[in-house]
Amino acid sequence: MILPTPEEKRQWEEEGYLVFENAIQGEDLKRLQNAFDYWADACKEEWLDRVEAGEAVATFYDIPNPLEKDPIFIDIIDYPSYYGALMEFTDHDLILLGPQVRTVAPWPVSYTGWHPDVGHSNPLHIKVQIYVNDVEPGSGEFGFVPGSHKPDAGPYTRPMRQESMTGHKTFPGKAGTAIMFNSCGWHVSMDNHSDTPRKSIILIYEKRTPGRIGPEQFASISASCQTPERRKLFSLDG
Amino acid sequence: MPRIDAHLHVFTKASAEFPREISDVWPADREEPIEKLLGEMEKHQIDQAVLVQMAGASIANHRYLLQCLKEYPNRFLGIGLVPEGHPNPADHMAELTDNTGIIGFRFSTFGGPRDIFAKMDVREFAAYPIWKCAAERDYVLWLYPNAINAHLLPYLIQEFPQVRIVLNHLAVCPGTGKFSWDEFGRPQVQVTGYNLFMHTTYRLARFENVNVHLSGQYAFSSEEFPYKDLAGWHHGLLGGFGAKRLMWATDFPWILEEPGYGKLTTVIEELLPNLSEAELADIMGGNAKRILRFPDL
């Protein structure tokens, strides 16, 4: 397990995010890209049918139940390059809430506005966004307001245009880059004015609280979770 | 400031003089005439209204609407329909707007690619001539997009930034097969618990020419009036579009029995209780007067 350096810990506390360049690379990145592309393609028509029926969002789609579809989607949950930091920041008491294996279409407007996911009363809630393809500036890259995760930060209001957010920073990156952020912080997907869909995976974690995730949630992948650490991460033993 | 009901329907019995389409909900002998509407408006201090054509898109189908607009030119403005696949929509639109009080047109499909990942060329969209005509002649477009059409809207809005857009009924985009009628004769639209529209139509707030109706709550809510389960949707629209681009409406006559016209005149105060007096006045009529250019009374 690779634990964060003192500088990384300071940045996490002060700014609320960390960037892991080349977090996933080589054969693992190829496996991830192949699995992503295969299943995104396989699931697309059903998603469009659901859009037409008014049951799914029209501007992006997630591969349903990805953990059951390819082992690489399980392997990235506790991937060494960022898993140590996740464990350290949650006092080694981490649970997975779920993955979003997401394809976002180019569109004149981003599919979401600036927002925090949770309030400060929530247990520490962390997301890791992994780029599956290269994400250039102006093609739906992640945006974050450093320091906005702190209870005394703000107040913030949502601007009409993503780029008008006070104090924000954007994070274009190569495929395999992982961006970890405190979900109390204000964040967004920037506009994608390119011709390329943004492919990324958003892993959602939290510091464990009793009963937050039941053992049934990830029971279908129990066979892939043989170590005590994994079983704890996936809340498989209650 | 006037109080304006920004979206409703009137119709008379089907006849040779006033031909219209019929259905189970509006059979040939049903009528919801302008006099009945005026009675409700009088009773509840509503000054003006937008009459939206229904039951047919042909020129002849618009006769009753045109008569109402002619008879009460200071009280009402009209929204017409364009027959789907019309070979020359510009001619149809011109005929209906020739000094008649019809200011725009309502439709729900744009004829572009179903797949948001497809290459978009708005000039290839079937609705492109309608938008072009609206841009050239300053018509208002009254939109209730089908779910599979919502992603096409920003491309058209970018192409025609001068066109005034009004998204109907909380900017909802109904899904195929999700439409029905309830025991009170009201349209019902089944929607998901998670608000999908905040990722599509709500995102159009960036375009200053896009406005939204606060109406049709009865069709989407799983509660009785005042539809508190939709308070979050109203706050979301207020936060995105601001109080200057929202318009209250009742969708008369569907609401006459339940909850009744009078109750609906209070729905905005119920769902957005923190509005200032000026903001409430804007939503209840000021915005419709300014955006749709209602005449002074």
PDB file of N, CA, C and O in Angstrom, chain A residues 44-45 47-49 51-61 103-114 158 160-163 188 191 193 197, chain B residues 114-117 147-148 150-155 158 173-176 178 190-192 194-196 198-201 203-207 239-241 245:
ATOM      1  N   LYS A  44     -25.419   0.725 -24.801  1.00  0.00           N
ATOM      2  CA  LYS A  44     -25.875   2.033 -25.291  1.00  0.00           C
ATOM      3  C   LYS A  44     -27.321   2.014 -25.799  1.00  0.00           C
ATOM      4  O   LYS A  44     -28.111   2.915 -25.493  1.00  0.00           O
ATOM      5  N   GLU A  45     -27.676   1.005 -26.572  1.00  0.00           N
ATOM      6  CA  GLU A  45     -29.014   1.003 -27.173  1.00  0.00           C
ATOM      7  C   GLU A  45     -30.102   0.919 -26.099  1.00  0.00           C
ATOM      8  O   GLU A  45     -31.135   1.595 -26.185  1.00  0.00           O
ATOM      9  N   TRP A  47     -29.817   2.035 -23.115  1.00  0.00           N
ATOM     10  CA  TRP A  47     -29.869   3.368 -22.495  1.00  0.00           C
ATOM     11  C   TRP A  47     -30.723   4.320 -23.343  1.00  0.00           C
ATOM     12  O   TRP A  47     -31.575   5.042 -22.810  1.00  0.00           O
ATOM     13  N   LEU A  48     -30.525   4.304 -24.661  1.00  0.00           N
ATOM     14  CA  LEU A  48     -31.316   5.195 -25.521  1.00  0.00           C
ATOM     15  C   LEU A  48     -32.811   4.879 -25.423  1.00  0.00           C
ATOM     16  O   LEU A  48     -33.652   5.788 -25.424  1.00  0.00           O
ATOM     17  N   ASP A  49     -33.128   3.603 -25.325  1.00  0.00           N
ATOM     18  CA  ASP A  49     -34.542   3.221 -25.150  1.00  0.00           C
ATOM     19  C   ASP A  49     -35.087   3.804 -23.845  1.00  0.00           C
ATOM     20  O   ASP A  49     -36.237   4.252 -23.775  1.00  0.00           O
ATOM     21  N   VAL A  51     -33.937   6.472 -22.326  1.00  0.00           N
ATOM     22  CA  VAL A  51     -34.076   7.930 -22.507  1.00  0.00           C
ATOM     23  C   VAL A  51     -35.418   8.223 -23.166  1.00  0.00           C
ATOM     24  O   VAL A  51     -36.188   9.080 -22.715  1.00  0.00           O
ATOM     25  N   GLU A  52     -35.717   7.489 -24.205  1.00  0.00           N
ATOM     26  CA  GLU A  52     -36.972   7.706 -24.937  1.00  0.00           C
ATOM     27  C   GLU A  52     -38.183   7.483 -24.036  1.00  0.00           C
ATOM     28  O   GLU A  52     -39.190   8.179 -24.152  1.00  0.00           O
ATOM     29  N   ALA A  53     -38.050   6.540 -23.122  1.00  0.00           N
ATOM     30  CA  ALA A  53     -39.154   6.250 -22.196  1.00  0.00           C
ATOM     31  C   ALA A  53     -39.186   7.213 -21.015  1.00  0.00           C
ATOM     32  O   ALA A  53     -40.034   7.087 -20.133  1.00  0.00           O
ATOM     33  N   GLY A  54     -38.262   8.146 -20.979  1.00  0.00           N
ATOM     34  CA  GLY A  54     -38.238   9.105 -19.866  1.00  0.00           C
ATOM     35  C   GLY A  54     -37.732   8.491 -18.580  1.00  0.00           C
ATOM     36  O   GLY A  54     -38.079   8.937 -17.491  1.00  0.00           O
ATOM     37  N   GLU A  55     -36.887   7.474 -18.691  1.00  0.00           N
ATOM     38  CA  GLU A  55     -36.400   6.780 -17.496  1.00  0.00           C
ATOM     39  C   GLU A  55     -34.910   6.989 -17.250  1.00  0.00           C
ATOM     40  O   GLU A  55     -34.380   6.515 -16.244  1.00  0.00           O
ATOM     41  N   ALA A  56     -34.230   7.639 -18.174  1.00  0.00           N
ATOM     42  CA  ALA A  56     -32.780   7.846 -18.026  1.00  0.00           C
ATOM     43  C   ALA A  56     -32.409   9.232 -18.534  1.00  0.00           C
ATOM     44  O   ALA A  56     -33.078   9.790 -19.405  1.00  0.00           O
ATOM     45  N   VAL A  57     -31.334   9.749 -17.987  1.00  0.00           N
ATOM     46  CA  VAL A  57     -30.831  11.062 -18.395  1.00  0.00           C
ATOM     47  C   VAL A  57     -30.329  10.989 -19.839  1.00  0.00           C
ATOM     48  O   VAL A  57     -29.690  10.006 -20.232  1.00  0.00           O
ATOM     49  N   ALA A  58     -30.582  12.039 -20.608  1.00  0.00           N
ATOM     50  CA  ALA A  58     -30.235  12.018 -22.030  1.00  0.00           C
ATOM     51  C   ALA A  58     -28.787  12.404 -22.296  1.00  0.00           C
ATOM     52  O   ALA A  58     -28.273  12.149 -23.377  1.00  0.00           O
ATOM     53  N   THR A  59     -28.108  13.022 -21.329  1.00  0.00           N
ATOM     54  CA  THR A  59     -26.818  13.645 -21.632  1.00  0.00           C
ATOM     55  C   THR A  59     -25.602  12.806 -21.222  1.00  0.00           C
ATOM     56  O   THR A  59     -24.478  13.182 -21.538  1.00  0.00           O
ATOM     57  N   PHE A  60     -25.808  11.739 -20.492  1.00  0.00           N
ATOM     58  CA  PHE A  60     -24.702  10.823 -20.170  1.00  0.00           C
ATOM     59  C   PHE A  60     -25.296   9.459 -19.836  1.00  0.00           C
ATOM     60  O   PHE A  60     -26.500   9.341 -19.601  1.00  0.00           O
ATOM     61  N   TYR A  61     -24.469   8.442 -19.831  1.00  0.00           N
ATOM     62  CA  TYR A  61     -24.973   7.156 -19.349  1.00  0.00           C
ATOM     63  C   TYR A  61     -23.887   6.370 -18.638  1.00  0.00           C
ATOM     64  O   TYR A  61     -22.694   6.543 -18.892  1.00  0.00           O
ATOM     65  N   THR A 103     -20.091   7.583 -19.522  1.00  0.00           N
ATOM     66  CA  THR A 103     -19.763   8.212 -20.804  1.00  0.00           C
ATOM     67  C   THR A 103     -20.582   9.485 -20.925  1.00  0.00           C
ATOM     68  O   THR A 103     -21.812   9.442 -20.830  1.00  0.00           O
ATOM     69  N   VAL A 104     -19.899  10.605 -21.096  1.00  0.00           N
ATOM     70  CA  VAL A 104     -20.587  11.897 -21.198  1.00  0.00           C
ATOM     71  C   VAL A 104     -20.445  12.403 -22.630  1.00  0.00           C
ATOM     72  O   VAL A 104     -19.335  12.530 -23.147  1.00  0.00           O
ATOM     73  N   ALA A 105     -21.583  12.689 -23.229  1.00  0.00           N
ATOM     74  CA  ALA A 105     -21.572  13.142 -24.628  1.00  0.00           C
ATOM     75  C   ALA A 105     -21.069  14.575 -24.733  1.00  0.00           C
ATOM     76  O   ALA A 105     -21.313  15.382 -23.831  1.00  0.00           O
ATOM     77  N   PRO A 106     -20.391  14.900 -25.839  1.00  0.00           N
ATOM     78  CA  PRO A 106     -20.154  16.321 -26.119  1.00  0.00           C
ATOM     79  C   PRO A 106     -21.523  17.003 -26.246  1.00  0.00           C
ATOM     80  O   PRO A 106     -22.450  16.426 -26.816  1.00  0.00           O
ATOM     81  N   TRP A 107     -21.640  18.194 -25.711  1.00  0.00           N
ATOM     82  CA  TRP A 107     -22.933  18.898 -25.721  1.00  0.00           C
ATOM     83  C   TRP A 107     -22.615  20.375 -25.528  1.00  0.00           C
ATOM     84  O   TRP A 107     -21.598  20.687 -24.885  1.00  0.00           O
ATOM     85  N   PRO A 108     -23.428  21.265 -26.024  1.00  0.00           N
ATOM     86  CA  PRO A 108     -23.091  22.693 -25.864  1.00  0.00           C
ATOM     87  C   PRO A 108     -22.992  23.133 -24.407  1.00  0.00           C
ATOM     88  O   PRO A 108     -22.323  24.121 -24.105  1.00  0.00           O
ATOM     89  N   VAL A 109     -23.651  22.423 -23.514  1.00  0.00           N
ATOM     90  CA  VAL A 109     -23.657  22.789 -22.097  1.00  0.00           C
ATOM     91  C   VAL A 109     -23.261  21.562 -21.283  1.00  0.00           C
ATOM     92  O   VAL A 109     -23.635  20.449 -21.633  1.00  0.00           O
ATOM     93  N   SER A 110     -22.532  21.757 -20.221  1.00  0.00           N
ATOM     94  CA  SER A 110     -22.222  20.610 -19.360  1.00  0.00           C
ATOM     95  C   SER A 110     -23.503  20.024 -18.776  1.00  0.00           C
ATOM     96  O   SER A 110     -24.476  20.742 -18.548  1.00  0.00           O
ATOM     97  N   TYR A 111     -23.484  18.743 -18.490  1.00  0.00           N
ATOM     98  CA  TYR A 111     -24.694  18.090 -17.973  1.00  0.00           C
ATOM     99  C   TYR A 111     -24.990  18.451 -16.532  1.00  0.00           C
ATOM    100  O   TYR A 111     -26.048  18.118 -16.004  1.00  0.00           O
ATOM    101  N   THR A 112     -24.077  19.130 -15.879  1.00  0.00           N
ATOM    102  CA  THR A 112     -24.333  19.493 -14.486  1.00  0.00           C
ATOM    103  C   THR A 112     -23.688  20.835 -14.170  1.00  0.00           C
ATOM    104  O   THR A 112     -22.749  21.261 -14.853  1.00  0.00           O
ATOM    105  N   GLY A 113     -24.203  21.494 -13.142  1.00  0.00           N
ATOM    106  CA  GLY A 113     -23.624  22.748 -12.685  1.00  0.00           C
ATOM    107  C   GLY A 113     -22.752  22.513 -11.458  1.00  0.00           C
ATOM    108  O   GLY A 113     -22.702  21.392 -10.908  1.00  0.00           O
ATOM    109  N   TRP A 114     -22.055  23.541 -11.012  1.00  0.00           N
ATOM    110  CA  TRP A 114     -21.187  23.423  -9.836  1.00  0.00           C
ATOM    111  C   TRP A 114     -22.014  23.004  -8.619  1.00  0.00           C
ATOM    112  O   TRP A 114     -23.101  23.543  -8.378  1.00  0.00           O
ATOM    113  N   ARG A 158     -23.871  29.056  -7.460  1.00  0.00           N
ATOM    114  CA  ARG A 158     -23.634  28.419  -8.754  1.00  0.00           C
ATOM    115  C   ARG A 158     -23.696  29.473  -9.869  1.00  0.00           C
ATOM    116  O   ARG A 158     -24.738  30.101 -10.060  1.00  0.00           O
ATOM    117  N   MET A 160     -23.779  30.913 -13.813  1.00  0.00           N
ATOM    118  CA  MET A 160     -24.455  30.457 -15.028  1.00  0.00           C
ATOM    119  C   MET A 160     -23.476  29.683 -15.921  1.00  0.00           C
ATOM    120  O   MET A 160     -23.846  28.706 -16.557  1.00  0.00           O
ATOM    121  N   ARG A 161     -22.223  30.125 -15.938  1.00  0.00           N
ATOM    122  CA  ARG A 161     -21.214  29.468 -16.782  1.00  0.00           C
ATOM    123  C   ARG A 161     -20.153  28.814 -15.903  1.00  0.00           C
ATOM    124  O   ARG A 161     -19.699  29.417 -14.938  1.00  0.00           O
ATOM    125  N   GLN A 162     -19.752  27.618 -16.277  1.00  0.00           N
ATOM    126  CA  GLN A 162     -18.810  26.851 -15.451  1.00  0.00           C
ATOM    127  C   GLN A 162     -17.530  27.648 -15.177  1.00  0.00           C
ATOM    128  O   GLN A 162     -17.006  27.658 -14.077  1.00  0.00           O
ATOM    129  N   GLU A 163     -17.045  28.331 -16.224  1.00  0.00           N
ATOM    130  CA  GLU A 163     -15.751  28.997 -16.111  1.00  0.00           C
ATOM    131  C   GLU A 163     -15.809  30.246 -15.242  1.00  0.00           C
ATOM    132  O   GLU A 163     -14.772  30.838 -14.929  1.00  0.00           O
ATOM    133  N   VAL A 188     -17.435  20.035 -10.601  1.00  0.00           N
ATOM    134  CA  VAL A 188     -18.274  20.055 -11.803  1.00  0.00           C
ATOM    135  C   VAL A 188     -17.588  19.295 -12.922  1.00  0.00           C
ATOM    136  O   VAL A 188     -16.387  18.998 -12.852  1.00  0.00           O
ATOM    137  N   ASP A 191     -17.660  22.198 -19.533  1.00  0.00           N
ATOM    138  CA  ASP A 191     -18.314  21.998 -20.837  1.00  0.00           C
ATOM    139  C   ASP A 191     -17.423  21.144 -21.744  1.00  0.00           C
ATOM    140  O   ASP A 191     -16.197  21.235 -21.675  1.00  0.00           O
ATOM    141  N   HIS A 193     -16.785  20.935 -25.463  1.00  0.00           N
ATOM    142  CA  HIS A 193     -16.996  21.500 -26.800  1.00  0.00           C
ATOM    143  C   HIS A 193     -16.215  20.720 -27.861  1.00  0.00           C
ATOM    144  O   HIS A 193     -16.135  21.159 -29.010  1.00  0.00           O
ATOM    145  N   PRO A 197     -16.437  12.113 -26.704  1.00  0.00           N
ATOM    146  CA  PRO A 197     -17.098  11.871 -25.421  1.00  0.00           C
ATOM    147  C   PRO A 197     -16.068  11.768 -24.289  1.00  0.00           C
ATOM    148  O   PRO A 197     -14.934  11.336 -24.525  1.00  0.00           O
TER     149      PRO A 197
ATOM    150  N   ARG B 114     -31.603  10.749 -32.868  1.00  0.00           N
ATOM    151  CA  ARG B 114     -32.056  10.201 -31.586  1.00  0.00           C
ATOM    152  C   ARG B 114     -30.875  10.063 -30.617  1.00  0.00           C
ATOM    153  O   ARG B 114     -31.036  10.140 -29.408  1.00  0.00           O
ATOM    154  N   ASP B 115     -29.695   9.860 -31.208  1.00  0.00           N
ATOM    155  CA  ASP B 115     -28.502   9.560 -30.411  1.00  0.00           C
ATOM    156  C   ASP B 115     -27.706  10.836 -30.172  1.00  0.00           C
ATOM    157  O   ASP B 115     -27.229  11.470 -31.119  1.00  0.00           O
ATOM    158  N   ILE B 116     -27.542  11.217 -28.931  1.00  0.00           N
ATOM    159  CA  ILE B 116     -26.810  12.449 -28.599  1.00  0.00           C
ATOM    160  C   ILE B 116     -25.358  12.383 -29.066  1.00  0.00           C
ATOM    161  O   ILE B 116     -24.709  13.413 -29.245  1.00  0.00           O
ATOM    162  N   PHE B 117     -24.834  11.181 -29.273  1.00  0.00           N
ATOM    163  CA  PHE B 117     -23.439  11.040 -29.710  1.00  0.00           C
ATOM    164  C   PHE B 117     -23.282  11.200 -31.232  1.00  0.00           C
ATOM    165  O   PHE B 117     -22.170  11.204 -31.742  1.00  0.00           O
ATOM    166  N   ALA B 147     -38.984  13.251 -24.441  1.00  0.00           N
ATOM    167  CA  ALA B 147     -37.720  12.948 -23.758  1.00  0.00           C
ATOM    168  C   ALA B 147     -36.566  12.722 -24.735  1.00  0.00           C
ATOM    169  O   ALA B 147     -35.449  13.169 -24.497  1.00  0.00           O
ATOM    170  N   ILE B 148     -36.827  12.069 -25.828  1.00  0.00           N
ATOM    171  CA  ILE B 148     -35.750  11.706 -26.755  1.00  0.00           C
ATOM    172  C   ILE B 148     -35.329  12.900 -27.616  1.00  0.00           C
ATOM    173  O   ILE B 148     -34.369  12.812 -28.389  1.00  0.00           O
ATOM    174  N   ALA B 150     -34.883  16.086 -26.087  1.00  0.00           N
ATOM    175  CA  ALA B 150     -34.364  17.147 -25.206  1.00  0.00           C
ATOM    176  C   ALA B 150     -32.927  17.523 -25.548  1.00  0.00           C
ATOM    177  O   ALA B 150     -32.557  18.694 -25.494  1.00  0.00           O
ATOM    178  N   HIS B 151     -32.117  16.542 -25.934  1.00  0.00           N
ATOM    179  CA  HIS B 151     -30.706  16.832 -26.188  1.00  0.00           C
ATOM    180  C   HIS B 151     -30.488  17.675 -27.439  1.00  0.00           C
ATOM    181  O   HIS B 151     -29.410  18.220 -27.641  1.00  0.00           O
ATOM    182  N   LEU B 152     -31.515  17.787 -28.297  1.00  0.00           N
ATOM    183  CA  LEU B 152     -31.364  18.548 -29.538  1.00  0.00           C
ATOM    184  C   LEU B 152     -31.511  20.056 -29.318  1.00  0.00           C
ATOM    185  O   LEU B 152     -31.057  20.866 -30.137  1.00  0.00           O
ATOM    186  N   LEU B 153     -32.182  20.403 -28.219  1.00  0.00           N
ATOM    187  CA  LEU B 153     -32.558  21.809 -28.011  1.00  0.00           C
ATOM    188  C   LEU B 153     -31.395  22.801 -28.017  1.00  0.00           C
ATOM    189  O   LEU B 153     -31.482  23.832 -28.703  1.00  0.00           O
ATOM    190  N   PRO B 154     -30.305  22.556 -27.301  1.00  0.00           N
ATOM    191  CA  PRO B 154     -29.281  23.607 -27.270  1.00  0.00           C
ATOM    192  C   PRO B 154     -28.650  23.897 -28.622  1.00  0.00           C
ATOM    193  O   PRO B 154     -28.193  25.013 -28.859  1.00  0.00           O
ATOM    194  N   TYR B 155     -28.648  22.903 -29.504  1.00  0.00           N
ATOM    195  CA  TYR B 155     -28.095  23.160 -30.843  1.00  0.00           C
ATOM    196  C   TYR B 155     -28.970  24.167 -31.592  1.00  0.00           C
ATOM    197  O   TYR B 155     -28.468  25.075 -32.260  1.00  0.00           O
ATOM    198  N   GLN B 158     -28.665  27.646 -29.906  1.00  0.00           N
ATOM    199  CA  GLN B 158     -27.417  28.317 -30.308  1.00  0.00           C
ATOM    200  C   GLN B 158     -27.531  28.911 -31.704  1.00  0.00           C
ATOM    201  O   GLN B 158     -27.014  29.980 -31.993  1.00  0.00           O
ATOM    202  N   CYS B 173     -39.802  16.784 -19.890  1.00  0.00           N
ATOM    203  CA  CYS B 173     -39.805  16.183 -21.228  1.00  0.00           C
ATOM    204  C   CYS B 173     -40.402  14.779 -21.092  1.00  0.00           C
ATOM    205  O   CYS B 173     -39.702  13.847 -20.680  1.00  0.00           O
ATOM    206  N   PRO B 174     -41.676  14.624 -21.406  1.00  0.00           N
ATOM    207  CA  PRO B 174     -42.342  13.339 -21.151  1.00  0.00           C
ATOM    208  C   PRO B 174     -41.760  12.188 -21.965  1.00  0.00           C
ATOM    209  O   PRO B 174     -41.392  12.353 -23.129  1.00  0.00           O
ATOM    210  N   GLY B 175     -41.705  11.042 -21.331  1.00  0.00           N
ATOM    211  CA  GLY B 175     -41.213   9.837 -22.001  1.00  0.00           C
ATOM    212  C   GLY B 175     -42.324   9.150 -22.781  1.00  0.00           C
ATOM    213  O   GLY B 175     -43.507   9.280 -22.450  1.00  0.00           O
ATOM    214  N   THR B 176     -41.911   8.404 -23.793  1.00  0.00           N
ATOM    215  CA  THR B 176     -42.881   7.638 -24.582  1.00  0.00           C
ATOM    216  C   THR B 176     -43.581   6.619 -23.683  1.00  0.00           C
ATOM    217  O   THR B 176     -42.923   5.907 -22.925  1.00  0.00           O
ATOM    218  N   LYS B 178     -45.532   7.250 -21.220  1.00  0.00           N
ATOM    219  CA  LYS B 178     -45.686   7.698 -19.832  1.00  0.00           C
ATOM    220  C   LYS B 178     -46.858   8.676 -19.662  1.00  0.00           C
ATOM    221  O   LYS B 178     -47.017   9.281 -18.623  1.00  0.00           O
ATOM    222  N   GLN B 190     -45.977  10.198 -16.095  1.00  0.00           N
ATOM    223  CA  GLN B 190     -45.173   9.450 -15.121  1.00  0.00           C
ATOM    224  C   GLN B 190     -43.716   9.887 -15.234  1.00  0.00           C
ATOM    225  O   GLN B 190     -43.135   9.835 -16.318  1.00  0.00           O
ATOM    226  N   VAL B 191     -43.165  10.346 -14.106  1.00  0.00           N
ATOM    227  CA  VAL B 191     -41.764  10.787 -14.105  1.00  0.00           C
ATOM    228  C   VAL B 191     -40.992   9.995 -13.052  1.00  0.00           C
ATOM    229  O   VAL B 191     -41.579   9.422 -12.136  1.00  0.00           O
ATOM    230  N   THR B 192     -39.670   9.987 -13.178  1.00  0.00           N
ATOM    231  CA  THR B 192     -38.847   9.262 -12.217  1.00  0.00           C
ATOM    232  C   THR B 192     -38.698  10.091 -10.940  1.00  0.00           C
ATOM    233  O   THR B 192     -38.846  11.318 -10.967  1.00  0.00           O
ATOM    234  N   TYR B 194     -35.950  10.633  -9.355  1.00  0.00           N
ATOM    235  CA  TYR B 194     -34.769  11.471  -9.585  1.00  0.00           C
ATOM    236  C   TYR B 194     -35.090  12.426 -10.736  1.00  0.00           C
ATOM    237  O   TYR B 194     -35.585  11.999 -11.780  1.00  0.00           O
ATOM    238  N   ASN B 195     -34.814  13.702 -10.535  1.00  0.00           N
ATOM    239  CA  ASN B 195     -35.173  14.702 -11.541  1.00  0.00           C
ATOM    240  C   ASN B 195     -34.177  14.678 -12.716  1.00  0.00           C
ATOM    241  O   ASN B 195     -33.102  15.266 -12.653  1.00  0.00           O
ATOM    242  N   LEU B 196     -34.568  14.005 -13.778  1.00  0.00           N
ATOM    243  CA  LEU B 196     -33.688  13.864 -14.953  1.00  0.00           C
ATOM    244  C   LEU B 196     -33.462  15.194 -15.663  1.00  0.00           C
ATOM    245  O   LEU B 196     -32.432  15.395 -16.314  1.00  0.00           O
ATOM    246  N   MET B 198     -32.817  18.093 -14.661  1.00  0.00           N
ATOM    247  CA  MET B 198     -31.750  19.003 -14.223  1.00  0.00           C
ATOM    248  C   MET B 198     -30.467  18.751 -15.020  1.00  0.00           C
ATOM    249  O   MET B 198     -29.546  19.562 -14.968  1.00  0.00           O
ATOM    250  N   HIS B 199     -30.423  17.650 -15.754  1.00  0.00           N
ATOM    251  CA  HIS B 199     -29.264  17.379 -16.612  1.00  0.00           C
ATOM    252  C   HIS B 199     -29.542  17.702 -18.081  1.00  0.00           C
ATOM    253  O   HIS B 199     -28.706  17.434 -18.938  1.00  0.00           O
ATOM    254  N   THR B 200     -30.749  18.164 -18.378  1.00  0.00           N
ATOM    255  CA  THR B 200     -31.057  18.513 -19.780  1.00  0.00           C
ATOM    256  C   THR B 200     -31.665  19.919 -19.839  1.00  0.00           C
ATOM    257  O   THR B 200     -30.947  20.899 -19.972  1.00  0.00           O
ATOM    258  N   THR B 201     -32.983  20.003 -19.693  1.00  0.00           N
ATOM    259  CA  THR B 201     -33.641  21.305 -19.895  1.00  0.00           C
ATOM    260  C   THR B 201     -33.246  22.353 -18.853  1.00  0.00           C
ATOM    261  O   THR B 201     -33.156  23.539 -19.171  1.00  0.00           O
ATOM    262  N   ARG B 203     -30.435  22.797 -17.721  1.00  0.00           N
ATOM    263  CA  ARG B 203     -29.111  23.285 -18.119  1.00  0.00           C
ATOM    264  C   ARG B 203     -29.198  24.382 -19.192  1.00  0.00           C
ATOM    265  O   ARG B 203     -28.206  25.046 -19.474  1.00  0.00           O
ATOM    266  N   LEU B 204     -30.398  24.549 -19.748  1.00  0.00           N
ATOM    267  CA  LEU B 204     -30.571  25.582 -20.779  1.00  0.00           C
ATOM    268  C   LEU B 204     -30.709  26.974 -20.174  1.00  0.00           C
ATOM    269  O   LEU B 204     -30.853  27.963 -20.901  1.00  0.00           O
ATOM    270  N   ALA B 205     -30.662  27.065 -18.865  1.00  0.00           N
ATOM    271  CA  ALA B 205     -30.751  28.375 -18.189  1.00  0.00           C
ATOM    272  C   ALA B 205     -29.651  29.308 -18.670  1.00  0.00           C
ATOM    273  O   ALA B 205     -29.803  30.523 -18.610  1.00  0.00           O
ATOM    274  N   ARG B 206     -28.571  28.752 -19.150  1.00  0.00           N
ATOM    275  CA  ARG B 206     -27.463  29.581 -19.619  1.00  0.00           C
ATOM    276  C   ARG B 206     -27.896  30.477 -20.792  1.00  0.00           C
ATOM    277  O   ARG B 206     -27.330  31.531 -21.013  1.00  0.00           O
ATOM    278  N   PHE B 207     -28.882  30.027 -21.548  1.00  0.00           N
ATOM    279  CA  PHE B 207     -29.324  30.801 -22.709  1.00  0.00           C
ATOM    280  C   PHE B 207     -30.408  31.790 -22.269  1.00  0.00           C
ATOM    281  O   PHE B 207     -31.477  31.385 -21.802  1.00  0.00           O
ATOM    282  N   GLY B 239     -33.504  28.805  -9.018  1.00  0.00           N
ATOM    283  CA  GLY B 239     -32.060  28.992  -8.868  1.00  0.00           C
ATOM    284  C   GLY B 239     -31.356  29.097 -10.214  1.00  0.00           C
ATOM    285  O   GLY B 239     -30.420  29.875 -10.375  1.00  0.00           O
ATOM    286  N   GLY B 240     -31.813  28.331 -11.185  1.00  0.00           N
ATOM    287  CA  GLY B 240     -31.163  28.331 -12.492  1.00  0.00           C
ATOM    288  C   GLY B 240     -31.588  29.497 -13.372  1.00  0.00           C
ATOM    289  O   GLY B 240     -30.746  30.210 -13.920  1.00  0.00           O
ATOM    290  N   PHE B 241     -32.879  29.665 -13.508  1.00  0.00           N
ATOM    291  CA  PHE B 241     -33.395  30.652 -14.469  1.00  0.00           C
ATOM    292  C   PHE B 241     -33.631  32.025 -13.831  1.00  0.00           C
ATOM    293  O   PHE B 241     -33.695  33.025 -14.536  1.00  0.00           O
ATOM    294  N   ARG B 245     -37.490  34.820 -15.424  1.00  0.00           N
ATOM    295  CA  ARG B 245     -37.715  33.990 -16.609  1.00  0.00           C
ATOM    296  C   ARG B 245     -38.671  32.828 -16.325  1.00  0.00           C
ATOM    297  O   ARG B 245     -38.678  31.822 -17.035  1.00  0.00           O
TER     298      ARG B 245
END
